[in-house]
Tab-separated table of C-alpha atoms in Angstrom:
chain	number	residue	atom	x	y	z
A	93	UNK	CA	133.415	157.110	79.758
A	94	UNK	CA	130.438	157.209	81.658
A	95	UNK	CA	128.494	157.712	78.495
A	96	UNK	CA	129.569	154.655	76.563
A	97	UNK	CA	127.650	151.287	77.515
A	98	UNK	CA	129.723	148.044	78.417
A	99	UNK	CA	129.990	146.504	75.350
A	100	UNK	CA	130.695	149.610	74.014
A	101	UNK	CA	133.662	150.694	76.264
A	102	UNK	CA	135.200	146.845	75.803
A	103	UNK	CA	136.157	147.405	72.258
A	104	UNK	CA	137.804	150.499	72.939
A	105	UNK	CA	140.050	149.255	75.577
A	106	UNK	CA	141.042	146.056	73.438
A	107	UNK	CA	141.477	149.213	70.381
A	108	UNK	CA	144.072	150.712	72.960
A	109	UNK	CA	145.503	147.382	73.812
A	110	UNK	CA	145.496	145.940	70.686
A	111	UNK	CA	147.108	149.538	68.859
A	112	UNK	CA	149.965	149.924	72.109
A	113	UNK	CA	150.973	146.128	71.540
A	114	UNK	CA	151.004	146.287	68.179
A	115	UNK	CA	153.129	150.335	68.173
A	116	UNK	CA	156.011	148.916	70.634
A	117	UNK	CA	156.836	145.512	69.433
A	118	UNK	CA	156.717	146.792	65.443
A	119	UNK	CA	158.936	150.058	66.344
A	120	UNK	CA	162.441	148.300	66.877
A	121	UNK	CA	161.708	146.975	63.630
A	122	UNK	CA	160.427	149.674	61.794
A	123	UNK	CA	163.549	151.645	63.323
A	124	UNK	CA	166.180	148.898	62.421
A	125	UNK	CA	164.232	148.816	57.828
A	126	UNK	CA	163.902	152.638	58.200
A	127	UNK	CA	167.686	152.557	58.748
A	128	UNK	CA	168.624	150.141	56.211
A	129	UNK	CA	166.769	151.295	53.719
A	130	UNK	CA	167.808	155.260	54.648
A	131	UNK	CA	171.955	154.234	54.356
A	132	UNK	CA	172.523	151.078	53.422
A	133	UNK	CA	173.197	149.534	49.984
A	134	UNK	CA	172.477	145.909	48.964
A	135	UNK	CA	170.659	143.557	47.126
A	136	UNK	CA	166.990	143.111	46.658
A	137	UNK	CA	166.450	146.682	48.614
A	138	UNK	CA	164.039	147.932	46.409
A	139	UNK	CA	162.300	143.895	46.882
A	140	UNK	CA	162.526	144.954	50.929
A	141	UNK	CA	160.866	148.683	49.972
A	142	UNK	CA	158.439	147.232	48.012
A	143	UNK	CA	157.691	144.437	50.447
A	144	UNK	CA	157.191	147.288	53.622
A	145	UNK	CA	154.871	149.472	51.863
A	146	UNK	CA	153.135	146.218	50.308
A	147	UNK	CA	150.180	146.672	52.925
A	148	UNK	CA	149.409	150.117	52.209
A	149	UNK	CA	148.170	148.833	48.216
A	150	UNK	CA	146.693	145.220	49.187
A	151	UNK	CA	143.318	145.239	49.651
A	152	UNK	CA	143.210	144.918	53.161
A	153	UNK	CA	141.069	141.671	54.049
A	154	UNK	CA	143.789	140.138	51.009
A	155	UNK	CA	146.438	140.731	53.788
A	156	UNK	CA	143.611	139.348	56.393
A	157	UNK	CA	143.503	136.137	53.874
A	158	UNK	CA	147.055	135.907	53.809
A	159	UNK	CA	147.623	136.598	57.621
A	160	UNK	CA	145.214	133.235	58.268
A	161	UNK	CA	147.010	131.437	55.702
A	162	UNK	CA	150.195	131.593	57.427
A	163	UNK	CA	150.204	132.326	61.109
A	164	UNK	CA	146.657	129.912	61.022
A	165	UNK	CA	146.395	127.105	62.823
A	166	UNK	CA	147.626	124.896	59.253
A	167	UNK	CA	149.733	128.138	58.293
A	168	UNK	CA	153.327	127.955	58.165
A	169	UNK	CA	153.998	129.357	60.899
A	170	UNK	CA	151.505	129.508	63.305
A	171	UNK	CA	151.360	125.585	63.442
A	172	UNK	CA	154.726	125.552	64.865
A	173	UNK	CA	153.898	128.620	67.721
A	174	UNK	CA	150.231	126.574	67.758
A	175	UNK	CA	152.428	123.451	69.185
A	176	UNK	CA	153.809	125.605	71.889
A	177	UNK	CA	150.600	127.078	73.250
A	178	UNK	CA	150.962	130.499	71.008
A	179	UNK	CA	148.023	130.858	68.108
A	180	UNK	CA	147.364	134.255	66.690
A	181	UNK	CA	144.103	133.260	64.063
A	182	UNK	CA	141.105	134.620	66.439
A	183	UNK	CA	142.623	135.889	69.243
A	184	UNK	CA	143.883	139.581	70.453
A	185	UNK	CA	147.375	138.929	69.551
A	186	UNK	CA	146.217	138.015	65.833
A	187	UNK	CA	144.461	141.609	65.924
A	188	UNK	CA	148.007	142.815	67.008
A	189	UNK	CA	149.537	141.125	64.199
A	190	UNK	CA	147.225	142.730	61.338
A	191	UNK	CA	147.298	145.974	62.699
A	192	UNK	CA	150.926	146.148	63.588
A	193	UNK	CA	151.203	144.649	60.007
A	194	UNK	CA	148.570	147.227	58.111
A	195	UNK	CA	150.187	150.621	59.958
A	196	UNK	CA	154.145	149.518	59.742
A	197	UNK	CA	154.316	151.254	56.124
A	198	UNK	CA	153.463	155.039	57.880
A	199	UNK	CA	155.263	153.817	60.678
A	200	UNK	CA	158.939	152.831	58.704
A	201	UNK	CA	158.323	156.171	56.551
A	202	UNK	CA	158.608	158.895	58.981
A	203	UNK	CA	161.126	157.619	60.398
A	204	UNK	CA	163.754	156.787	57.176
A	205	UNK	CA	162.882	160.192	56.109
A	206	UNK	CA	164.022	161.617	59.762
A	207	UNK	CA	167.001	159.584	58.779
A	208	UNK	CA	167.586	160.675	55.604
A	209	UNK	CA	167.138	164.786	56.709
A	210	UNK	CA	170.390	163.589	59.668
A	211	UNK	CA	173.600	165.219	57.301
A	212	UNK	CA	174.948	161.463	57.396
A	213	UNK	CA	178.650	163.205	58.133
A	214	UNK	CA	178.063	163.426	61.791
A	215	UNK	CA	178.098	159.621	61.469
A	216	UNK	CA	181.100	159.245	59.658
A	217	UNK	CA	183.391	161.563	61.807
A	218	UNK	CA	181.887	159.776	64.739
A	219	UNK	CA	183.344	156.811	63.264
A	220	UNK	CA	186.912	158.721	62.771
A	221	UNK	CA	186.796	159.234	66.815
A	222	UNK	CA	186.651	155.413	66.917
A	223	UNK	CA	182.966	155.183	67.442
A	224	UNK	CA	181.284	152.445	66.658
A	225	UNK	CA	178.645	152.137	64.025
A	226	UNK	CA	176.193	151.111	66.611
A	227	UNK	CA	177.487	153.865	68.619
A	228	UNK	CA	177.866	156.095	66.237
A	229	UNK	CA	174.082	155.393	66.263
A	230	UNK	CA	173.004	155.578	69.651
A	231	UNK	CA	174.935	158.699	70.117
A	232	UNK	CA	174.390	160.733	67.014
A	233	UNK	CA	172.055	159.855	64.823
A	234	UNK	CA	169.240	158.862	67.229
A	235	UNK	CA	168.436	161.426	69.568
A	236	UNK	CA	168.420	163.402	65.739
A	237	UNK	CA	166.176	161.249	64.793
A	238	UNK	CA	163.530	161.104	68.512
A	239	UNK	CA	160.985	163.466	67.053
A	240	UNK	CA	160.883	161.462	63.248
A	241	UNK	CA	160.496	158.455	65.766
A	242	UNK	CA	157.747	159.250	67.973
A	243	UNK	CA	156.081	160.893	64.883
A	244	UNK	CA	156.077	157.497	63.521
A	245	UNK	CA	155.029	155.523	66.641
A	246	UNK	CA	151.763	157.673	66.977
A	247	UNK	CA	151.382	157.256	63.387
A	248	UNK	CA	150.934	153.379	63.467
A	249	UNK	CA	149.352	153.914	66.538
A	250	UNK	CA	146.308	156.060	64.951
A	251	UNK	CA	146.176	153.636	62.143
A	252	UNK	CA	145.846	150.461	64.462
A	253	UNK	CA	143.547	151.312	66.005
A	254	UNK	CA	141.217	152.318	62.494
A	255	UNK	CA	142.274	148.910	61.316
A	256	UNK	CA	139.706	146.856	59.924
A	257	UNK	CA	139.176	144.410	56.651
A	258	UNK	CA	143.201	142.977	57.684
A	259	UNK	CA	141.216	142.691	61.606
A	260	UNK	CA	138.023	141.703	60.738
A	261	UNK	CA	139.677	139.267	58.151
A	262	UNK	CA	141.790	137.368	59.634
A	263	UNK	CA	140.235	137.397	63.921
A	264	UNK	CA	136.848	137.766	63.370
A	265	UNK	CA	134.487	140.395	65.265
A	266	UNK	CA	134.712	138.119	68.698
A	267	UNK	CA	132.899	140.738	71.601
A	268	UNK	CA	135.390	141.008	74.260
A	269	UNK	CA	137.725	139.231	72.480
A	270	UNK	CA	138.731	140.310	68.658
A	271	UNK	CA	136.066	142.796	68.426
A	272	UNK	CA	138.211	146.659	68.309
A	273	UNK	CA	136.365	150.232	67.212
A	274	UNK	CA	135.992	149.843	64.303
A	275	UNK	CA	134.034	145.927	64.437
A	276	UNK	CA	132.436	146.646	67.142
A	277	UNK	CA	131.458	150.668	64.928
A	278	UNK	CA	130.589	147.664	62.361
A	279	UNK	CA	128.639	145.290	64.288
A	280	UNK	CA	126.026	148.089	66.009
A	281	UNK	CA	125.517	149.194	62.421
A	282	UNK	CA	124.152	146.031	61.186
A	283	UNK	CA	121.034	145.523	64.099
A	284	UNK	CA	118.454	147.829	65.101
A	285	UNK	CA	119.178	150.660	67.370
A	286	UNK	CA	122.845	149.661	67.259
A	287	UNK	CA	123.021	153.415	65.791
A	288	UNK	CA	123.384	155.339	68.640
A	289	UNK	CA	126.146	153.220	69.937
A	290	UNK	CA	128.295	153.397	66.495
A	291	UNK	CA	128.319	157.146	66.459
A	292	UNK	CA	129.574	156.866	70.377
A	293	UNK	CA	132.204	155.378	68.485
A	294	UNK	CA	132.393	156.622	65.497
A	295	UNK	CA	133.544	160.100	68.357
A	296	UNK	CA	136.177	158.687	69.767
A	297	UNK	CA	137.375	157.592	66.672
A	298	UNK	CA	137.924	161.282	65.422
A	299	UNK	CA	138.942	161.719	68.820
A	300	UNK	CA	142.031	159.738	68.963
A	301	UNK	CA	142.830	160.532	65.302
A	302	UNK	CA	142.849	164.100	65.140
A	303	UNK	CA	145.089	163.861	68.724
A	304	UNK	CA	147.194	161.706	67.011
A	305	UNK	CA	147.347	163.887	63.696
A	306	UNK	CA	148.424	166.971	65.471
A	307	UNK	CA	150.686	165.290	67.926
A	308	UNK	CA	152.409	163.961	64.546
A	309	UNK	CA	152.190	167.584	63.244
A	310	UNK	CA	153.701	169.040	66.288
A	311	UNK	CA	156.830	166.650	66.599
A	312	UNK	CA	157.151	166.790	62.245
A	313	UNK	CA	158.220	170.640	63.608
A	314	UNK	CA	159.853	170.171	65.915
A	315	UNK	CA	162.203	168.245	63.787
A	316	UNK	CA	161.830	170.929	61.231
A	317	UNK	CA	163.448	173.499	63.359
A	318	UNK	CA	166.238	170.999	65.012
A	319	UNK	CA	167.484	170.479	61.400
A	320	UNK	CA	167.807	173.919	60.585
A	321	UNK	CA	170.123	174.949	63.888
């Protein structure tokens, strides 16, 4: 990407880092939550479902502000973490946290749909043969839902790459530290002669989003074929 300037490349690299960390860290939690919503019955299930999908309907700025109140250095979670040297506000880890939360509903939804497409009698059959619930999931369900997991992870990664409102509210727009791709586009559009740099970053964003959507669609089709066989 030599056609990108140092500051532009810095923003792209930080976005890739933030999105990758957000996706990898949230994936195990997303699988667990998706499985619980798809298979289990428990009090408060609808509340949990609402909380998971809340970032989709809340204004991103509100989500970012809530993160600042909770994970800021004076927040109920951020204050004890700050005492042991872990800070999220105004750092790239905070950008990863904001991106992960905003992308979480898409990840859970894709994985949940793939779990619901698996016949639960397969797990019950494994249970009758002596397999534990965890072993049944690992050996029966997990291989069948793998395309759904990958599709959910790709969608979450793409969403994290495009996250702006919550990120800029929670960690601001500091070049080289918290300035991700959308933040850099916003910053370039605020200065004279910044349109060309903003356009180059827009093209990078479109290319990444298209690749993610194509990959997600291919995986979804493979999952559908697997379910039919």
